[in-house]
Short mmCIF file of C-alpha atoms in Angstrom, two decimals:
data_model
loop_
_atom_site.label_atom_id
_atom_site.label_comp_id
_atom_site.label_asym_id
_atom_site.label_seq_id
_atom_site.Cartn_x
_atom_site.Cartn_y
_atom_site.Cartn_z
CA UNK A 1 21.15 -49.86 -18.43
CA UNK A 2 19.87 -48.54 -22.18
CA UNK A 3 19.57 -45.13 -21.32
CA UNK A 4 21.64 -42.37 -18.98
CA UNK A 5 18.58 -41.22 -17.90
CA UNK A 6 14.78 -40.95 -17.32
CA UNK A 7 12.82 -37.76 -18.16
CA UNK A 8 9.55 -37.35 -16.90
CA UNK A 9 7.51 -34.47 -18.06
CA UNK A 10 4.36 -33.77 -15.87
CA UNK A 11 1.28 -31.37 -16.04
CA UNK A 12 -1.01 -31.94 -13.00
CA UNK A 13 -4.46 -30.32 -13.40
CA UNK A 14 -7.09 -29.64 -10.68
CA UNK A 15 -4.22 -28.68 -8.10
CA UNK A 16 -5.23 -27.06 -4.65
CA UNK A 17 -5.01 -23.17 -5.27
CA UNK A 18 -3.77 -22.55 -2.16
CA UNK A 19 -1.07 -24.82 -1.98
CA UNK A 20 0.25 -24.04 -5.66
CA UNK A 21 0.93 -20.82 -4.43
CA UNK A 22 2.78 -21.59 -1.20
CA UNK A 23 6.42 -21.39 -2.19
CA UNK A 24 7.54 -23.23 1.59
CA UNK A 25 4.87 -26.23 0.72
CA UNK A 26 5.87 -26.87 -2.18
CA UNK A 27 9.74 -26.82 -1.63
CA UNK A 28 9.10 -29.11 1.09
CA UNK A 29 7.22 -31.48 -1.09
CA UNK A 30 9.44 -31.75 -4.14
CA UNK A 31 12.81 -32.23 -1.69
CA UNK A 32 10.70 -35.21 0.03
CA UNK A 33 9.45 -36.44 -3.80
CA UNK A 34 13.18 -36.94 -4.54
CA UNK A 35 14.04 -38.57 -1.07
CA UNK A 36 10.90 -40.97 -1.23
CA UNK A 37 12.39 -41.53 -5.10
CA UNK A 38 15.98 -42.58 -3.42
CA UNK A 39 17.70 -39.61 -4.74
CA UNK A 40 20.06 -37.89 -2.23
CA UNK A 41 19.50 -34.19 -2.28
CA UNK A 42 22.10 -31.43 -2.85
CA UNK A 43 20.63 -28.15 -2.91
CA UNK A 44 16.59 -26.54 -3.50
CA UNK A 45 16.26 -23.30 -4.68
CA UNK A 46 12.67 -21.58 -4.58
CA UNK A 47 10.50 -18.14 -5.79
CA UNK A 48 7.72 -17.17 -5.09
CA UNK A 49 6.35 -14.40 -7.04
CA UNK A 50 3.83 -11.79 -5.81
CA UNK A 51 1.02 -12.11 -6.07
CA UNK A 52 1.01 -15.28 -6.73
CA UNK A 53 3.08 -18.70 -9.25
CA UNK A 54 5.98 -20.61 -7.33
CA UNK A 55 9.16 -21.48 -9.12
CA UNK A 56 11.87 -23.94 -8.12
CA UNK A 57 14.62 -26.15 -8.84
CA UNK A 58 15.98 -29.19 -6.52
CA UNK A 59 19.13 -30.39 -7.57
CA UNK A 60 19.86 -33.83 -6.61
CA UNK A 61 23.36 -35.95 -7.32
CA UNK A 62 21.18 -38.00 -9.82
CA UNK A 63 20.02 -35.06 -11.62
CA UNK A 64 17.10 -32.57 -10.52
CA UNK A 65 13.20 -32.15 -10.34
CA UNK A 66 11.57 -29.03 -11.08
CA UNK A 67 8.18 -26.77 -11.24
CA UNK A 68 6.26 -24.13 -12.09
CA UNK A 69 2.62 -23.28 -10.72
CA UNK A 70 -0.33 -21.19 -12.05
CA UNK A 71 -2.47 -21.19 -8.69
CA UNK A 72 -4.80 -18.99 -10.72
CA UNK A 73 -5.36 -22.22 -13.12
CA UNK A 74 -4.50 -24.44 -10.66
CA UNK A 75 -2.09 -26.20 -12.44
CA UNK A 76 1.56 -27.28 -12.34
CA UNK A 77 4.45 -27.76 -14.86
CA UNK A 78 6.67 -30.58 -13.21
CA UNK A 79 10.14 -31.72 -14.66
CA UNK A 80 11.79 -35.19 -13.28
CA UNK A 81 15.00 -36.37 -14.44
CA UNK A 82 17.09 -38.98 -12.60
CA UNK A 83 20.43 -40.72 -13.92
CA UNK A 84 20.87 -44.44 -13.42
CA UNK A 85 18.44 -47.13 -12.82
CA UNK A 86 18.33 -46.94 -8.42
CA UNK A 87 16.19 -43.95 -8.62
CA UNK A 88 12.45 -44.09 -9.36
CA UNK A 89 11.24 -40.32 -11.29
CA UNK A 90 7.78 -42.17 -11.02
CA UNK A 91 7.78 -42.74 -6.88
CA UNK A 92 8.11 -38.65 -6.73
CA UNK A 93 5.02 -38.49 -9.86
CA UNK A 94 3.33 -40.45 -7.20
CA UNK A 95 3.80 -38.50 -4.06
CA UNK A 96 3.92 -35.15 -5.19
CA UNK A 97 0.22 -35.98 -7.39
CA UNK A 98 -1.10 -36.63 -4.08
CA UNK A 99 0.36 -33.76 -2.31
CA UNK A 100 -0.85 -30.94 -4.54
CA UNK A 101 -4.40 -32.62 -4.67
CA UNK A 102 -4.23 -33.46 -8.47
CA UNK A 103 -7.52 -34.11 -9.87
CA UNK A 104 -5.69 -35.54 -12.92
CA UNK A 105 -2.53 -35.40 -14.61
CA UNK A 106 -0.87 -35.76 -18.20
CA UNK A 107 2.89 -37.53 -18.01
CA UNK A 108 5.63 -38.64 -20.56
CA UNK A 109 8.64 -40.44 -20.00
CA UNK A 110 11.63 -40.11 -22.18
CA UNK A 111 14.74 -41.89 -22.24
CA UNK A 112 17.82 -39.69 -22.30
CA UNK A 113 21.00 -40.66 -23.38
CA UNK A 114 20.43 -44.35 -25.28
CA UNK A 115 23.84 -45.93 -24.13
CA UNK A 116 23.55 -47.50 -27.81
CA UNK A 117 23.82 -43.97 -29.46
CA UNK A 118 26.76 -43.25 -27.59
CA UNK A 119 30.39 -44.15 -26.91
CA UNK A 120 32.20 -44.22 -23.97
CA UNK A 121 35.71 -42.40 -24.21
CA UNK A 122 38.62 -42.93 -21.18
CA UNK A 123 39.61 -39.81 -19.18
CA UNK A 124 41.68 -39.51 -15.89
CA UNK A 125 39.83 -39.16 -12.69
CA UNK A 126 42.87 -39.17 -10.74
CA UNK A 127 43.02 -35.39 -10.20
CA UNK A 128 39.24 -34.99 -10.65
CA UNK A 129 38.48 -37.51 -7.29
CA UNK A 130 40.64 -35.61 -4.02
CA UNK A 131 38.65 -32.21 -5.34
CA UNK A 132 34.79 -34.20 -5.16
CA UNK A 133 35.63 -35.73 -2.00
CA UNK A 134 35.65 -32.10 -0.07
CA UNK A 135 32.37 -31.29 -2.26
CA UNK A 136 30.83 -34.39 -1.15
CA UNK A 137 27.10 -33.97 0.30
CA UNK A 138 27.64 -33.52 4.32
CA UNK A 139 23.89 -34.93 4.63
CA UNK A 140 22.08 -32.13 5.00
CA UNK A 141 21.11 -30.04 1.78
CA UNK A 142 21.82 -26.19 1.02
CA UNK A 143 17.95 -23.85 0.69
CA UNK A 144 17.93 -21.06 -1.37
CA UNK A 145 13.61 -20.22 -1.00
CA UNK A 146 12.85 -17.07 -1.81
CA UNK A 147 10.17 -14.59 -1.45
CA UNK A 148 9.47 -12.42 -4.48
CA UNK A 149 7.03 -9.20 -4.43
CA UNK A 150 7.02 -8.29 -7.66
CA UNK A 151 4.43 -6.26 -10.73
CA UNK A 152 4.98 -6.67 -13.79
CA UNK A 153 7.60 -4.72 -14.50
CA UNK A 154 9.59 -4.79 -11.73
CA UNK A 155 10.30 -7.44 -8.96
CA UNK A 156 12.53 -7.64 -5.22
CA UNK A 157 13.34 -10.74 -4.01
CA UNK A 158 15.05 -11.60 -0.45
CA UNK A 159 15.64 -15.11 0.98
CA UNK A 160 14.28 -16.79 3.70
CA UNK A 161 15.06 -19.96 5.52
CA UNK A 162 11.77 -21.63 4.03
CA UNK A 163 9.86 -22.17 7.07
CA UNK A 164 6.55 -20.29 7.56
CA UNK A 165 6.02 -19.01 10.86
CA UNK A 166 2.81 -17.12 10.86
CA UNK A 167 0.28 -18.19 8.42
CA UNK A 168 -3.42 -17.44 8.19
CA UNK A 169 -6.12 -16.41 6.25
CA UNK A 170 -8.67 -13.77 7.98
CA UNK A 171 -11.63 -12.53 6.68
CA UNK A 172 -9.66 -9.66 5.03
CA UNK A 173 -6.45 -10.96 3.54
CA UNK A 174 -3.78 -13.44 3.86
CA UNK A 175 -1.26 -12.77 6.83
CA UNK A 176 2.63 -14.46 7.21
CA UNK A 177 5.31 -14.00 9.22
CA UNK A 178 8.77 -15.06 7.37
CA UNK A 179 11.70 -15.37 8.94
CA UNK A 180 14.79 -13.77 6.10
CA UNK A 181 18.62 -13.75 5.93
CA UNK A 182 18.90 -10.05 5.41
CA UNK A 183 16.63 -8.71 6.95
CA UNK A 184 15.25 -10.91 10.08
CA UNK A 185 11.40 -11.87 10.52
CA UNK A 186 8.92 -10.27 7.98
CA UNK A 187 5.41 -9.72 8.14
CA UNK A 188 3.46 -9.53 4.67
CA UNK A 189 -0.06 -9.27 3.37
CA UNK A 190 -1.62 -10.76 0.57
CA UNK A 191 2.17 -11.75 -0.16
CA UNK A 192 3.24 -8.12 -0.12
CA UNK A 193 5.83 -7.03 2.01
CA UNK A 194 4.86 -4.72 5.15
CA UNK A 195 7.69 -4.44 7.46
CA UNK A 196 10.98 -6.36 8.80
CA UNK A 197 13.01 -6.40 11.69
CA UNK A 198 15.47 -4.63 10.18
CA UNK A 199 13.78 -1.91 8.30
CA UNK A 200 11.20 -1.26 10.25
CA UNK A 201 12.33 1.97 12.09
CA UNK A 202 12.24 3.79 8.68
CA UNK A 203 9.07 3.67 8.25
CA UNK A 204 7.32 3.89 11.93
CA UNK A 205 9.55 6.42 13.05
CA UNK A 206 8.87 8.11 9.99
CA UNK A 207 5.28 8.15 10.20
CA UNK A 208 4.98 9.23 13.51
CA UNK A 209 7.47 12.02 14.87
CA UNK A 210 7.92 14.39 12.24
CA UNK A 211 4.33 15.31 12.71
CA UNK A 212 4.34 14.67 16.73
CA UNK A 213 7.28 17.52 16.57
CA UNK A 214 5.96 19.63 14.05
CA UNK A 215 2.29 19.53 16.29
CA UNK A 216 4.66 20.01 19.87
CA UNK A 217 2.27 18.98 22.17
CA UNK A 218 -0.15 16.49 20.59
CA UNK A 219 -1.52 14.68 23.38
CA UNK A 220 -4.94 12.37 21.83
CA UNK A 221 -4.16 10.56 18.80
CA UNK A 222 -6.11 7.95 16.74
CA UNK A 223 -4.09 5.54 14.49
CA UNK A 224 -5.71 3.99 11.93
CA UNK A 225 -4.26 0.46 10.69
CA UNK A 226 -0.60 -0.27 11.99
CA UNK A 227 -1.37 -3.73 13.33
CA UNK A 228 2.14 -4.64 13.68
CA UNK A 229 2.27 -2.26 16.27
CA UNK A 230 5.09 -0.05 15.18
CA UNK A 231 3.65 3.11 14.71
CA UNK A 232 1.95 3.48 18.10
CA UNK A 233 5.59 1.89 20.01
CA UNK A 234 6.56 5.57 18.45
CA UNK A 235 3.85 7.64 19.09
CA UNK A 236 4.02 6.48 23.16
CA UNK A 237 7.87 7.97 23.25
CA UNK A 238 6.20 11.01 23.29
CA UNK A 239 5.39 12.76 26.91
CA UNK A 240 2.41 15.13 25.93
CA UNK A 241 0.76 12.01 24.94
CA UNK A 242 -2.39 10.98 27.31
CA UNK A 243 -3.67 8.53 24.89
CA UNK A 244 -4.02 6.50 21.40
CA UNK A 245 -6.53 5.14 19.96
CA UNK A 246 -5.76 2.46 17.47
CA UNK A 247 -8.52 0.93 14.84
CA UNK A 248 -7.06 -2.14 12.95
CA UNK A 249 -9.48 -3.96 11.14
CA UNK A 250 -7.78 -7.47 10.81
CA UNK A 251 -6.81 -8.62 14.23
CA UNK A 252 -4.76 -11.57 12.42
CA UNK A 253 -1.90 -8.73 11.73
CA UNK A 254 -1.91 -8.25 15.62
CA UNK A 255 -1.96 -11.26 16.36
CA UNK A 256 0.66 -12.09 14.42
CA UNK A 257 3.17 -9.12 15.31
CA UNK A 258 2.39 -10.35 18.98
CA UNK A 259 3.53 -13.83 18.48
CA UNK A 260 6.59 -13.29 16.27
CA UNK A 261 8.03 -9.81 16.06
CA UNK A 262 8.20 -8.22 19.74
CA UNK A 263 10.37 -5.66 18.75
CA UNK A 264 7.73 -4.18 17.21
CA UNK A 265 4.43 -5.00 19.14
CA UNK A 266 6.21 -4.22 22.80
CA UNK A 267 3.67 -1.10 23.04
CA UNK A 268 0.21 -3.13 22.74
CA UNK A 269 0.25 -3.50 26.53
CA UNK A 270 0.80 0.12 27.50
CA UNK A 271 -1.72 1.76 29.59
CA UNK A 272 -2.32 4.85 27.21
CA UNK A 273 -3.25 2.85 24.38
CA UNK A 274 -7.05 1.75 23.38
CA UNK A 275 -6.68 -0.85 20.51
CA UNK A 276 -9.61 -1.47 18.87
CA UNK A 277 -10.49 -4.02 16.10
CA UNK A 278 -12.83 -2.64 13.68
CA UNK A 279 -13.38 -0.57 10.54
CA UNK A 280 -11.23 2.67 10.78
CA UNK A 281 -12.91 4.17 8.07
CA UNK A 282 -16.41 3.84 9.86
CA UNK A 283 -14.67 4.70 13.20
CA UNK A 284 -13.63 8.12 11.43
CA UNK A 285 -16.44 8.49 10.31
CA UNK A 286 -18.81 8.63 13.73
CA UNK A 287 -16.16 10.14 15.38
CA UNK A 288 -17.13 13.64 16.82
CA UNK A 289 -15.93 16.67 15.26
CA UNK A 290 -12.14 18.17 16.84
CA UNK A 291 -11.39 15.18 18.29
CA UNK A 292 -7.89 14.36 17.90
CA UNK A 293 -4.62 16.33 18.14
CA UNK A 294 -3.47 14.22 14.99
CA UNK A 295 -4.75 11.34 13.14
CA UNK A 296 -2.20 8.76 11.16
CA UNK A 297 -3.45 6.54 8.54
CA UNK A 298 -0.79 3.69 8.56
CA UNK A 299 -2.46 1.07 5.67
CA UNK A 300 -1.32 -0.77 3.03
CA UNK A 301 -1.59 -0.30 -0.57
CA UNK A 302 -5.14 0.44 -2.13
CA UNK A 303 -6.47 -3.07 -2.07
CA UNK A 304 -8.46 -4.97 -0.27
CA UNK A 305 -9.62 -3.75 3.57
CA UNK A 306 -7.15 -0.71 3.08
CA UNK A 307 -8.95 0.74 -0.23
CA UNK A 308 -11.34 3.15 1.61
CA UNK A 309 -8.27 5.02 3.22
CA UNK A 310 -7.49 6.52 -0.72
CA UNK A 311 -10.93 8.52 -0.97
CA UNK A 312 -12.20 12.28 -0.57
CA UNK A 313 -14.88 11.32 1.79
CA UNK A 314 -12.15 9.56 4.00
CA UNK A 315 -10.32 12.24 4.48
CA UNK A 316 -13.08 14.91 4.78
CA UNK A 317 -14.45 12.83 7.74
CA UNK A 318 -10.67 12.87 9.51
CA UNK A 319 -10.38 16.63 8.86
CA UNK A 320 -13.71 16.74 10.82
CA UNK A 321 -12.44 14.70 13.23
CA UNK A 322 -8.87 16.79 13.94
CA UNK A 323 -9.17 19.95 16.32
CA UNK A 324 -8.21 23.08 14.77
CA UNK A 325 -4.49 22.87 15.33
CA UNK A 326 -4.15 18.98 14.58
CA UNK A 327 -2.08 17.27 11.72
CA UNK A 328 -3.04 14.53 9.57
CA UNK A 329 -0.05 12.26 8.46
CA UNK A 330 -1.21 9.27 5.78
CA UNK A 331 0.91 6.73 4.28
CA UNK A 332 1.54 7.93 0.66
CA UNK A 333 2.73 5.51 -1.70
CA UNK A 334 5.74 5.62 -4.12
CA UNK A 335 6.48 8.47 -6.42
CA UNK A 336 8.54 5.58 -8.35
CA UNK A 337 5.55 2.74 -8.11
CA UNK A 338 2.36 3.49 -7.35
CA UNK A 339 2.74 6.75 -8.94
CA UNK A 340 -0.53 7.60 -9.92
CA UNK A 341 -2.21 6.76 -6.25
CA UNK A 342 1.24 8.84 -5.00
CA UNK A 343 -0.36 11.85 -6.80
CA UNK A 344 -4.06 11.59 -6.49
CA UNK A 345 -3.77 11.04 -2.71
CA UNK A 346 -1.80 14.30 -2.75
CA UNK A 347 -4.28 16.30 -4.76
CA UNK A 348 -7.37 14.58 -2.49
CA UNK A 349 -5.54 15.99 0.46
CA UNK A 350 -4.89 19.78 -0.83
CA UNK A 351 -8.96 19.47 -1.95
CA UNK A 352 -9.77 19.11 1.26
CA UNK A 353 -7.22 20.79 3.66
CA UNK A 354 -6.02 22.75 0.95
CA UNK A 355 -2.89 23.25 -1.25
CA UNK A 356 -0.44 25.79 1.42
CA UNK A 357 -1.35 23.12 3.95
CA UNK A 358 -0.40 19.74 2.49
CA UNK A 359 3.54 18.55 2.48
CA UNK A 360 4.60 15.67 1.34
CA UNK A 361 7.79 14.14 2.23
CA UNK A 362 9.87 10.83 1.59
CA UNK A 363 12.52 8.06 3.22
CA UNK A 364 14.44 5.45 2.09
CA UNK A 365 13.55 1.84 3.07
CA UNK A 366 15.14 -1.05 1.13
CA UNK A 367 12.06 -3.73 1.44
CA UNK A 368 9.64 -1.56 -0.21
CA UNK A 369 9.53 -1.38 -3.72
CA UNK A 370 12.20 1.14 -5.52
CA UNK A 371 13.09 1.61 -2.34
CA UNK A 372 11.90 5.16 -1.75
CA UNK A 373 8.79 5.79 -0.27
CA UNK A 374 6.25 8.71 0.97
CA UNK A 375 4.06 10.14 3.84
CA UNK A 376 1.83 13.19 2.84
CA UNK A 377 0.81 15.48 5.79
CA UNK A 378 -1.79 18.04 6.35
CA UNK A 379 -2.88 20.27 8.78
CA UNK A 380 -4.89 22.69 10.20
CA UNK A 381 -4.20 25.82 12.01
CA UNK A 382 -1.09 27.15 9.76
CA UNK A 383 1.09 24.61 11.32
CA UNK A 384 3.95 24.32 9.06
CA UNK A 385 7.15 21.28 9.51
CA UNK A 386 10.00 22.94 8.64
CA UNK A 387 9.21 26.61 9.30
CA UNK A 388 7.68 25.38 12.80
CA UNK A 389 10.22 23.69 13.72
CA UNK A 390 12.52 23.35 16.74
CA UNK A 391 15.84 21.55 15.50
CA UNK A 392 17.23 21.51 19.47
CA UNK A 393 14.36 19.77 20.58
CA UNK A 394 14.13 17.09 17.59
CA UNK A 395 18.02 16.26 18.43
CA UNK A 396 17.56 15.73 21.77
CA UNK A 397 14.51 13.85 21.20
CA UNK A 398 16.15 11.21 18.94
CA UNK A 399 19.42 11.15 21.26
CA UNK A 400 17.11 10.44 24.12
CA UNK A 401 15.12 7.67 22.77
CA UNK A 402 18.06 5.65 20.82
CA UNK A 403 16.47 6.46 17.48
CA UNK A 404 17.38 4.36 14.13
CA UNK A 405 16.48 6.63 10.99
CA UNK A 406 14.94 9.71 12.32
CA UNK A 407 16.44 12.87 13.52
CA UNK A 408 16.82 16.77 13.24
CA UNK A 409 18.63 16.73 9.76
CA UNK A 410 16.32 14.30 8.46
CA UNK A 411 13.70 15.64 9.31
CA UNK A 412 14.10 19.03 7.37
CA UNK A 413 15.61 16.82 4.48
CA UNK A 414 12.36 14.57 3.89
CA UNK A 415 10.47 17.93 2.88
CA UNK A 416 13.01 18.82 0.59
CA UNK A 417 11.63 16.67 -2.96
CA UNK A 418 13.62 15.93 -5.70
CA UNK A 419 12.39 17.97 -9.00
CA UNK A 420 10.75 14.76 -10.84
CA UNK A 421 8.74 14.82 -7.44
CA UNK A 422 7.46 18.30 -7.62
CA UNK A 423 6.59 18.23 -11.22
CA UNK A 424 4.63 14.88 -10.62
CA UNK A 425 2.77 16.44 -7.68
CA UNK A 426 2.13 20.15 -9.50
CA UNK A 427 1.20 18.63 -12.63
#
């Protein structure tokens, strides 16, 4: 042996996008680069970082191979280094070139460690051996792979066990259904975070009965997005309801809610709902005027399929569409994130409903980013949340149906903004 080591230092060019930037396909491909060198393995720890680059370490007892990926440039940043002569850093070049669809590559090899630069001193193993044996590898490796939505300034990560359980690509954005440590299965878009298992409540109970209480007997409601299914499992507690009417546009998110996450698509059977898969915006749109007791607009961020829910027109065309008492509740963004979009959605609202009539109000939900978040609701017909408000009614309402975040104290409490709110929003 002339050298401790064997360094390899690869750049493979031509990569497929896609797969650079799945953090699961790419853990699974170094570990089985190092097994298919002979290495045992000891531990992997992965990122991936919204919206896109994976990052990841595998340690191994002969040392550790590691990556970075641009998807963007479709490129990768690979680092072998093995100890000893039994492993082979070139067998995992070999595989992993193959299984990120290199077009070409650039390696060097170093030698690390030249046994004829060094000397070899005498030290006692004797108390160093009992303590290894119980850290020995059992035979089956320790994942740390870890999902990352992040901008560029700020960043949340939460582990998962590394398998993918929903995965697809519609003709609107890119769907997945994690299953996390913390926080149970997760559905995200366009590797953003939408909603977990044990979250979710926050939100969709949020959204839906502080403006089906404040209304009091809203009984046709249309529900634009909310494809996991959430919002409307809420809105169908209600008794004065006689029917929804969802629009989703991307039936992937339904399907995929429907497959992994029952807890929150149990309502998609119920006879009072009418799910329909098409454009919301357009469905608003033709829909004739005093329709609907209240209309919720449960989308994502402004990107993508959900950008058309952030305009004027949008929300002149729902304010048509609401009868003259009805209530318009609209997911709102972060005062702390999206800050900009937080306030011009509330100053689109109070240009069309007007200012006296639009209230914004927030919740705490630990998988969204800065973990405070908003709804902004407006209505018609001087209906006000927390002057018109029955507290006795709300309490009972919650008790009754087992509720997780909501209930009468919140509900007066989400109206009440912090002062770096109100300045934001009457700037």
């Amino acid at each position: 042996m002339s050298a401790l080591g064997r360094h390899i230092l690869v750049e493979f060019f031509g990569c497929n996008p896609e797969i650079m930037n799945q953090v699961s396909t790419i853990e699974n491909g170094m570990v089985t680069a190092a097994e298919t060198a002979g290495a045992t393995v000891i531990n992997s720890t992965f990122h991936h970082f919204s919206p896109y680059g994976v990052s990841g370490v595998v340690v191994i007892q002969e040392s550790h191979l590691a990556i970075h990926t641009w998807p963007e440039y479709q490129y990768a940043a690979v680092d072998l280094f093995t100890c000893g002569d039994e492993v082979n850093p070139w067998k995992s070049f070999d595989y992993l070139k193959k299984a990120f669809e290199a077009t070409s590559y650039s390696a060097l090899e170093m030698r690390r460690g030249s046994v004829d630069q060094l000397e070899r001193i005498d030290f006692d193993l004797s108390t160093m051996r009992s303590e290894a044996k119980e850290r020995q590898n059992p035979g089956k490796y320790t994942r740390n792979v870890w999902f990352t939505d992040k901008d560029d300034n700020q960043a949340l990560s939460i582990r998962y066990t590394g398998e993918v359980l929903f995965d697809k690509q519609s003709d609107f954005q890119k769907v997945k259904v994690l299953d996390t440590y913390a926080y149970g299965k997760m559905l995200t878009i366009d590797n953003m975070i939408m909603c977990t298992e044990k979250d979710e409540t926050h939100y969709h109970e949020m959204i839906a009965h502080p403006a089906m209480l404040t209304h009091g007997n809203a009984k046709n409601i249309l529900v634009i997005g909310g494809g996991d299914g959430g919002t409307i499992r809420e809105l169908l507690k209600h008794s004065s309801v006689e029917k929804v009417t969802m629009v989703e546009i991307d039936e992937a998110v339904v399907e995929a809610s429907k497959l992994h996450l029952p807890q929150l698509s149990s309502a998609f059977g119920h006879e009072k709902l009418d799910l329909i898969i098409g454009d919301g915006i357009k469905f608003v749109e033709d829909a004739a005027a005093g329709s609907y007791d209240i209309i919720i607009v449960d989308g994502s961020d402004p990107v993508g399929p959900a950008e058309g829910l952030f305009t004027n027109k949008f929300y002149q065309d729902c304010n048509k569409a609401l009868n003259d008492n009805g209530i318009l509740v609209a997911q709102g963004e972060s005062p702390m994130f999206n800050e900009q979009v937080f306030v011009e959605l509330n100053h689109a609202l109070k240009g069309v409903f007007g200012k006296e009539a639009v209230h914004c109000f927030t919740f705490s939900i630990p998988t969204y980013p800065t973990g405070i978040w908003s709804f902004q609701m407006a209505t018609k017909g001087g209906a006000h949340p927390t002057k018109n408000f029955d507290a006795d009614k709300s309490a009972a309402f919650a008790e009754s149906n087992n509720l997780n975040y909501y209930n009468e104290g919140i509900h007066t409490a989400a109206f009440a903004l912090p002062t770096f709110i109100k300045k934001k929003l009457n700037a």
